[in-house]
mmCIF file of N, CA, C and O in Angstrom:
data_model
loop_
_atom_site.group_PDB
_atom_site.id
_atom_site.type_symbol
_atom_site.label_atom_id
_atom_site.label_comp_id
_atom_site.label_asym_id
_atom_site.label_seq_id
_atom_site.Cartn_x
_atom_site.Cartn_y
_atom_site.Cartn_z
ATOM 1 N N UNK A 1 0.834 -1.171 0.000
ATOM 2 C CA UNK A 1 0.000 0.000 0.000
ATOM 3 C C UNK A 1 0.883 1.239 0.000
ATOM 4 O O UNK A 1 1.028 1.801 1.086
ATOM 5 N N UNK A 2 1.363 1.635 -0.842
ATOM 6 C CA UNK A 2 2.131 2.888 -1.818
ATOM 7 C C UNK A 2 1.415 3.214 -2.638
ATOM 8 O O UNK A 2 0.430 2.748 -3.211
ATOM 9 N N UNK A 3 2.286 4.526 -2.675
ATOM 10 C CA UNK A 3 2.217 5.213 -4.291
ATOM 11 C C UNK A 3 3.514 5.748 -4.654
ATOM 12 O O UNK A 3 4.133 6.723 -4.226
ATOM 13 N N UNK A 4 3.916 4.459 -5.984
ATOM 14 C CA UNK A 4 4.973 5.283 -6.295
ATOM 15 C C UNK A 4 4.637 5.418 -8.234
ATOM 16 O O UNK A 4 3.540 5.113 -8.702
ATOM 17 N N UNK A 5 5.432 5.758 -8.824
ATOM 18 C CA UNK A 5 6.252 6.115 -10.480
ATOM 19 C C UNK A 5 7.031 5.683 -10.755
ATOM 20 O O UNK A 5 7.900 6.465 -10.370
ATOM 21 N N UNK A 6 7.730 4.526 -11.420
ATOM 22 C CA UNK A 6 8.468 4.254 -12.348
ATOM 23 C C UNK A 6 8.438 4.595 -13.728
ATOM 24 O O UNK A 6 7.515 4.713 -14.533
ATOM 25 N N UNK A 7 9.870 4.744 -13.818
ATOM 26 C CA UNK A 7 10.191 4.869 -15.405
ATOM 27 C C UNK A 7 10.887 3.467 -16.028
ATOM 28 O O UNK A 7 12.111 3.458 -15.894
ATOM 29 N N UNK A 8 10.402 2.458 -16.588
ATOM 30 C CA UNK A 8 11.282 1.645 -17.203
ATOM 31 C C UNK A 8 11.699 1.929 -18.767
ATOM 32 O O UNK A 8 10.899 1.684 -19.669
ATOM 33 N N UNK A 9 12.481 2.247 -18.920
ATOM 34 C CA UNK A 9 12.689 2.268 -20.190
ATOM 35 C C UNK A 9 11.529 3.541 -20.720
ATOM 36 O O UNK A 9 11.332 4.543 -20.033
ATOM 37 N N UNK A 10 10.873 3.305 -21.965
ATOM 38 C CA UNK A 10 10.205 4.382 -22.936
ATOM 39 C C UNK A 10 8.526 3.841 -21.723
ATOM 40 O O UNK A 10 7.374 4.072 -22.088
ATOM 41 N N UNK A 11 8.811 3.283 -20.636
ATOM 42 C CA UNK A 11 7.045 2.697 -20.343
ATOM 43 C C UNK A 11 7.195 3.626 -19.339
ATOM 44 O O UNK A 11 8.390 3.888 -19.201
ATOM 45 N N UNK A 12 6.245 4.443 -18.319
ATOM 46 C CA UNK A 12 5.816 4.780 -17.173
ATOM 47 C C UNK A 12 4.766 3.765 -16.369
ATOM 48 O O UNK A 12 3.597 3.777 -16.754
ATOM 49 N N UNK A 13 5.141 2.876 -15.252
ATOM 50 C CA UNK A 13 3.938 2.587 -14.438
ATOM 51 C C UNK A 13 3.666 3.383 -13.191
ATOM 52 O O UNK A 13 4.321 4.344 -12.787
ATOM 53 N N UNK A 14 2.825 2.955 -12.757
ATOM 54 C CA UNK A 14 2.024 3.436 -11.353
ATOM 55 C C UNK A 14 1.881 2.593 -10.845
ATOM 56 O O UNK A 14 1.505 1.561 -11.400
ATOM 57 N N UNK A 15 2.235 2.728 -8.982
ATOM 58 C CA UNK A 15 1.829 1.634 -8.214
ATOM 59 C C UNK A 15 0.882 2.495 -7.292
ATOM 60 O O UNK A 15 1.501 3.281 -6.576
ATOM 61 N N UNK A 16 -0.619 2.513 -7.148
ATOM 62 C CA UNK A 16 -1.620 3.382 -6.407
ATOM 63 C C UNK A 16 -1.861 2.153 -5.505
ATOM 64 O O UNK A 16 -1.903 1.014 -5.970
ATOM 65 N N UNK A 17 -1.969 2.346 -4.600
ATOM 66 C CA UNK A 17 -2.588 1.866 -3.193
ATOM 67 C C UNK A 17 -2.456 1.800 -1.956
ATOM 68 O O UNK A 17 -1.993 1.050 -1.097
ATOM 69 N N UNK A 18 -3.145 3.080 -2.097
ATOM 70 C CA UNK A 18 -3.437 4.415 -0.994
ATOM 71 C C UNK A 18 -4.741 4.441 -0.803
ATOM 72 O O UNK A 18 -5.074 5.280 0.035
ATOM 73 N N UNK A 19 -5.512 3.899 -1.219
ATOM 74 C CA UNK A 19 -6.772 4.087 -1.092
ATOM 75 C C UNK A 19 -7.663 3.754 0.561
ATOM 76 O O UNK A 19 -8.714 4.128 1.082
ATOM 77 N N UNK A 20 -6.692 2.985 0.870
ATOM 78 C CA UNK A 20 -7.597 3.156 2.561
ATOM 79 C C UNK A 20 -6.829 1.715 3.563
ATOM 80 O O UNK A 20 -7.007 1.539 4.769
ATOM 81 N N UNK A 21 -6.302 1.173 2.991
ATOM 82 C CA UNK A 21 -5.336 0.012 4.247
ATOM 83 C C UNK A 21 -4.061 1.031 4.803
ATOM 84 O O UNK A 21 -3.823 2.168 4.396
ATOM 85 N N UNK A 22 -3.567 0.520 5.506
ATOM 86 C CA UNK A 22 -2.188 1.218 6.566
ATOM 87 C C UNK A 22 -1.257 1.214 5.091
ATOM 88 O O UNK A 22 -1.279 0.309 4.257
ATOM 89 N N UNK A 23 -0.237 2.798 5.000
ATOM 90 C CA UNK A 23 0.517 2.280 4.479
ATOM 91 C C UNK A 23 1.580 1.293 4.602
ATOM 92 O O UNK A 23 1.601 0.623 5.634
ATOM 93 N N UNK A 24 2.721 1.043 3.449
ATOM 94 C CA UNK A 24 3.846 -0.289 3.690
ATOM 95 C C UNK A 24 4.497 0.291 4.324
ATOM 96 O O UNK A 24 3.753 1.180 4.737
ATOM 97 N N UNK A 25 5.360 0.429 4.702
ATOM 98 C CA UNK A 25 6.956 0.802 5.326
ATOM 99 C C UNK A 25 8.544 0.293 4.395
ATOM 100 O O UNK A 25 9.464 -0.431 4.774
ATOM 101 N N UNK A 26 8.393 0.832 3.432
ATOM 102 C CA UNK A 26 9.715 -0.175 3.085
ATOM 103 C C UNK A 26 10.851 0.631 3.292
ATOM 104 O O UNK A 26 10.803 1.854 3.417
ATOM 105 N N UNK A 27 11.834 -0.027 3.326
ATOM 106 C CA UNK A 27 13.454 0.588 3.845
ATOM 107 C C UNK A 27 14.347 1.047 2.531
ATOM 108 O O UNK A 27 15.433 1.602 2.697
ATOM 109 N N UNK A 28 13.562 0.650 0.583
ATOM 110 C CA UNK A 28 14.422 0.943 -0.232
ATOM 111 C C UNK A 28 13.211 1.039 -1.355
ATOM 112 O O UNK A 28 12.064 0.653 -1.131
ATOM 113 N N UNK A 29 13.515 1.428 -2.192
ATOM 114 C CA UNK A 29 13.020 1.407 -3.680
ATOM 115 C C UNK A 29 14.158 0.943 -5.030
ATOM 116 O O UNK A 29 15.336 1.151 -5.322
ATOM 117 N N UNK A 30 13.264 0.379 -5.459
ATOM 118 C CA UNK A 30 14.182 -0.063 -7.186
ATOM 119 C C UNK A 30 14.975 1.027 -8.076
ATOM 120 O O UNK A 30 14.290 2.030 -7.877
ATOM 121 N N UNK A 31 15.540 1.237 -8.544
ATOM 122 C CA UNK A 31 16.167 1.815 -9.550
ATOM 123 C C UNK A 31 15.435 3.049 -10.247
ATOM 124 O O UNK A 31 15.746 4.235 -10.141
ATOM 125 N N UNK A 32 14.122 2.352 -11.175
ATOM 126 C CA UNK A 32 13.435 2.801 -11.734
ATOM 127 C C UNK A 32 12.528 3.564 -11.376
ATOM 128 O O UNK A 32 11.685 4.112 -12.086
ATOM 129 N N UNK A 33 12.715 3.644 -9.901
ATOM 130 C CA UNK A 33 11.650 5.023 -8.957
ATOM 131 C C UNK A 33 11.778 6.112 -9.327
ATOM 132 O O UNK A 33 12.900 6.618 -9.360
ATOM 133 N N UNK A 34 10.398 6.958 -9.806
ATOM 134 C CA UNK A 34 10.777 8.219 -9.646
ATOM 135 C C UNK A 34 10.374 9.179 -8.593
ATOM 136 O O UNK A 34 10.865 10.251 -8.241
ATOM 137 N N UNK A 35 9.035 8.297 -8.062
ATOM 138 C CA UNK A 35 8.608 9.034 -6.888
ATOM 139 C C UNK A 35 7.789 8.228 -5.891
ATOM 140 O O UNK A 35 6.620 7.929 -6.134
ATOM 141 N N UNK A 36 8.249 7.967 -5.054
ATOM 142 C CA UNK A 36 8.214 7.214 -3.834
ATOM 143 C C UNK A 36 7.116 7.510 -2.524
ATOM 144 O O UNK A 36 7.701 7.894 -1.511
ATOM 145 N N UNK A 37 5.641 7.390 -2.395
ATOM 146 C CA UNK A 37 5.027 7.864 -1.360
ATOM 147 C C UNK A 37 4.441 7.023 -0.227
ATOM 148 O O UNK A 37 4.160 5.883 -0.596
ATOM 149 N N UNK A 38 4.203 7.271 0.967
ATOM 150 C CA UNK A 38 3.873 6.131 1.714
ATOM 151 C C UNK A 38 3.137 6.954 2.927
ATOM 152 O O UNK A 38 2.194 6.576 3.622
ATOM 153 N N UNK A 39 3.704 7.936 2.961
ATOM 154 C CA UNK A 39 3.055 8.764 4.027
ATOM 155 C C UNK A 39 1.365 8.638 4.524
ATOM 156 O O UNK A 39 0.953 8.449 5.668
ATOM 157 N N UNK A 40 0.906 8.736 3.799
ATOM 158 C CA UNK A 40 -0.715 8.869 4.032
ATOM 159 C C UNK A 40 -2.081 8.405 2.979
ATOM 160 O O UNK A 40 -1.979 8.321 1.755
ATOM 161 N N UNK A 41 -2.761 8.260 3.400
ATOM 162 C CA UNK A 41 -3.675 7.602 2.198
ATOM 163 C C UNK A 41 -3.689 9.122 0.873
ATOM 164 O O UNK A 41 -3.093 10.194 0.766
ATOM 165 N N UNK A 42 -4.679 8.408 0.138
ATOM 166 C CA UNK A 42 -4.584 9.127 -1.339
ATOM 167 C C UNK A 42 -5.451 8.759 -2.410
ATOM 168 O O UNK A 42 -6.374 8.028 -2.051
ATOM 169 N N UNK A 43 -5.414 9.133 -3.952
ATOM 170 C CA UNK A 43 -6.110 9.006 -4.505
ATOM 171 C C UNK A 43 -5.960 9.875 -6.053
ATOM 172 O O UNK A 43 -5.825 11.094 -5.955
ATOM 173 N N UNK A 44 -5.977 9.422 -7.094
ATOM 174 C CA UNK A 44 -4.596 9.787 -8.229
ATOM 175 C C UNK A 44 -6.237 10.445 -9.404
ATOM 176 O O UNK A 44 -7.366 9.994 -9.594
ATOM 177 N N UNK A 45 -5.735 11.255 -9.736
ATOM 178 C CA UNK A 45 -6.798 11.859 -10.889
ATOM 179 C C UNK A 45 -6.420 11.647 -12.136
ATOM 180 O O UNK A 45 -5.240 11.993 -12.098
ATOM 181 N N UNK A 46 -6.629 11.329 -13.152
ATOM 182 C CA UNK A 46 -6.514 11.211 -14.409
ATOM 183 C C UNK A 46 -6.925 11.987 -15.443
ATOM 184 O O UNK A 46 -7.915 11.441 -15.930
ATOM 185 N N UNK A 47 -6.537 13.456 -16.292
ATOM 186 C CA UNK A 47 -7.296 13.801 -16.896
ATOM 187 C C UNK A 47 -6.281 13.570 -18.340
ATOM 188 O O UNK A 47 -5.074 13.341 -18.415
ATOM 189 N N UNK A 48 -7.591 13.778 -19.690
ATOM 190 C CA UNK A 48 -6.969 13.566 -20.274
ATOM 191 C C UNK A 48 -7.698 14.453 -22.166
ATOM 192 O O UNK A 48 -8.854 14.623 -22.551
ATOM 193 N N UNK A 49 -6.662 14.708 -22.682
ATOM 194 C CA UNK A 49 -6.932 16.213 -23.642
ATOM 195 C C UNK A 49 -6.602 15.461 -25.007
ATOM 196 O O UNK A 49 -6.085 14.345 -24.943
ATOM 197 N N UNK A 50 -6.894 16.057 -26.273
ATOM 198 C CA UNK A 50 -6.601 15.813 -27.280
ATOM 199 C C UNK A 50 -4.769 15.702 -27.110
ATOM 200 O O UNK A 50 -4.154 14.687 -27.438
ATOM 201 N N UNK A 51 -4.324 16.530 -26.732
ATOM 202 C CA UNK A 51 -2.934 16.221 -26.627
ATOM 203 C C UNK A 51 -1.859 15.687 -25.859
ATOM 204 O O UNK A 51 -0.691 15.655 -26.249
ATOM 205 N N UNK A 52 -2.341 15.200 -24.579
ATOM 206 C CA UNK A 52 -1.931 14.649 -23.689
ATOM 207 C C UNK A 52 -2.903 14.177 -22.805
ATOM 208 O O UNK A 52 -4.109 14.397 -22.914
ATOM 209 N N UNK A 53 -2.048 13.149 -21.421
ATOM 210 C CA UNK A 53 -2.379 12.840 -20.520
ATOM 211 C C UNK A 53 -2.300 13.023 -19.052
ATOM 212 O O UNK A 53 -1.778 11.983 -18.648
ATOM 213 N N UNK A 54 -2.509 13.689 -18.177
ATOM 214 C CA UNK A 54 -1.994 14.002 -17.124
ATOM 215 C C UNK A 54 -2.095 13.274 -15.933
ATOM 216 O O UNK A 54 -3.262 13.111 -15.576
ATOM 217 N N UNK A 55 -1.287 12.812 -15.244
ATOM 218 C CA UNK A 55 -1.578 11.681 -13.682
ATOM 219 C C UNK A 55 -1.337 12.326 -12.596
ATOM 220 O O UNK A 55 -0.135 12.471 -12.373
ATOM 221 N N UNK A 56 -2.071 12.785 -11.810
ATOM 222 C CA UNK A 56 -1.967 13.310 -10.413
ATOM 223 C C UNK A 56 -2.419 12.520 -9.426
ATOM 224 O O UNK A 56 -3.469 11.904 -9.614
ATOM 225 N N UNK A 57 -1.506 12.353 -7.830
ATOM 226 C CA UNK A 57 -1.789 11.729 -7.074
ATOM 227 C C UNK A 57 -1.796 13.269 -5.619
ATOM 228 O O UNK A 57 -1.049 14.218 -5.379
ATOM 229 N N UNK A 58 -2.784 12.848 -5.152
ATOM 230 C CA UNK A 58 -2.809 13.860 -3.877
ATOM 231 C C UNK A 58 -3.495 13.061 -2.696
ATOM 232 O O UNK A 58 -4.340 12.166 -2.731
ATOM 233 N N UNK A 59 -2.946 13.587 -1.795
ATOM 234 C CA UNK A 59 -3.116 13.184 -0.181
ATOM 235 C C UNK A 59 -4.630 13.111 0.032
ATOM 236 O O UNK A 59 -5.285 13.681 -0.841
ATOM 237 N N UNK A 60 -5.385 12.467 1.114
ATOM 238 C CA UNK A 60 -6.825 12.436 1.276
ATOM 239 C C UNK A 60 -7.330 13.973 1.366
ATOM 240 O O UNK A 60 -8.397 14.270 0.829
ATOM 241 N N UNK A 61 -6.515 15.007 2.089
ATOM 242 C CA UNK A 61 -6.599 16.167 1.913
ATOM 243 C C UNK A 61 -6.366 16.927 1.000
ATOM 244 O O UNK A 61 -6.330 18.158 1.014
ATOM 245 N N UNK A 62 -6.142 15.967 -0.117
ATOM 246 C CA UNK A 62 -6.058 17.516 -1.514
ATOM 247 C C UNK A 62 -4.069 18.111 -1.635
ATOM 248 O O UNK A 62 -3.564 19.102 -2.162
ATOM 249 N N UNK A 63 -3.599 17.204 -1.044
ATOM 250 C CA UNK A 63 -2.143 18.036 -1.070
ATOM 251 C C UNK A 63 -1.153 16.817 -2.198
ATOM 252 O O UNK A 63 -0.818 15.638 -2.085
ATOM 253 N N UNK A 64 -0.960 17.923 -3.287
ATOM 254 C CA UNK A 64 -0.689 17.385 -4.551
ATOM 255 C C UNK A 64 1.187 16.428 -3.827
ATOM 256 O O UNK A 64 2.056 16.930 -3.114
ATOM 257 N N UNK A 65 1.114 14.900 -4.479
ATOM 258 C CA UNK A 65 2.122 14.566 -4.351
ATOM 259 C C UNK A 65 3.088 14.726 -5.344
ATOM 260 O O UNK A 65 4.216 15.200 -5.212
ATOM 261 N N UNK A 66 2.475 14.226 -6.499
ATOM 262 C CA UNK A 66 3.002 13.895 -7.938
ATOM 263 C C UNK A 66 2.095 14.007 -9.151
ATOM 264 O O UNK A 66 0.946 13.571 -9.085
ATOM 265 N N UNK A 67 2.539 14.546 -10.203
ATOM 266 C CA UNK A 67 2.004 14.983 -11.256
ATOM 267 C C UNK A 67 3.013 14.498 -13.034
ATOM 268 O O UNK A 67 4.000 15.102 -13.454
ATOM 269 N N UNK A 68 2.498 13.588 -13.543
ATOM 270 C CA UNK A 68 3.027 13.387 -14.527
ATOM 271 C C UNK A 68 2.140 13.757 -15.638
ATOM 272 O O UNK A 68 0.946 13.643 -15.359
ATOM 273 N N UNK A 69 2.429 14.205 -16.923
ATOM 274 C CA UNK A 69 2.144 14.353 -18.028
ATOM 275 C C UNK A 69 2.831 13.606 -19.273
ATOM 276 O O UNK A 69 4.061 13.570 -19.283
ATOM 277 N N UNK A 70 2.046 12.947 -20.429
ATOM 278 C CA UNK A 70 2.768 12.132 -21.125
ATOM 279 C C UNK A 70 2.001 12.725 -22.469
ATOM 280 O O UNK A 70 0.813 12.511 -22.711
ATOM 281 N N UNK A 71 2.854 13.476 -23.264
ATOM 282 C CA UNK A 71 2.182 13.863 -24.628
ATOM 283 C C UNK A 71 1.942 12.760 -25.326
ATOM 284 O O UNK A 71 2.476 11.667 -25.141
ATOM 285 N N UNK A 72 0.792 13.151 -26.480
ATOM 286 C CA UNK A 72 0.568 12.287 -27.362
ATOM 287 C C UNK A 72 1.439 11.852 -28.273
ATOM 288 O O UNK A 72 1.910 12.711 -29.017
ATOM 289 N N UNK A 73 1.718 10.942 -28.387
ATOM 290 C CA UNK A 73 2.579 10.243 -29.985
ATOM 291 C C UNK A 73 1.922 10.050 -30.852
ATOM 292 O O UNK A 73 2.474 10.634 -31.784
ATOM 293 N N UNK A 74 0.991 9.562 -31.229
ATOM 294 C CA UNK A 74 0.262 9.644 -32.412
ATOM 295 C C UNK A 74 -0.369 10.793 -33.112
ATOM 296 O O UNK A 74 -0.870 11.682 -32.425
ATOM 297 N N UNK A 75 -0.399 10.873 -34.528
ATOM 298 C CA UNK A 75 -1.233 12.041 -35.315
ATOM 299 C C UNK A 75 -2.472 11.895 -34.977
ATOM 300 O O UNK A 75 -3.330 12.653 -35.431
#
């Protein structure tokens, strides 16, 4: 029960689950972390535009953790 961002290579994942169990406690993260959360529950917004995609994760209170954007590749 995290929230973190990886980058592998050309892929971005998400690990969300924050949604309401205790968070984990871990002592390290992988390589490919870009952003690491554990502090408090949460809950990630998704919006998304003709030209991109945007991923936001914020605290049960609204306090922004992380924010990624991934433009479109296709015409």
């Amino acid at each position: 029960h995290t929230y973190e961002r990886l980058q592998v290579g050309a892929i971005t994942f998400f690990v969300n689950g924050l949604g309401g169990s205790l968070p984990y406690q871990l002592s390290s993260t992988l390589p490919e972390s870009q952003v690491f959360f554990n502090t408090t529950w949460g809950a990630q917004l998704v919006t998304v535009t003709a030209t991109d995609i945007t991923f936001e994760f914020f605290t049960w209170d609204g306090a922004p953790v992380d924010s990624h954007t991934i433009a479109k590749a296709c015409p």
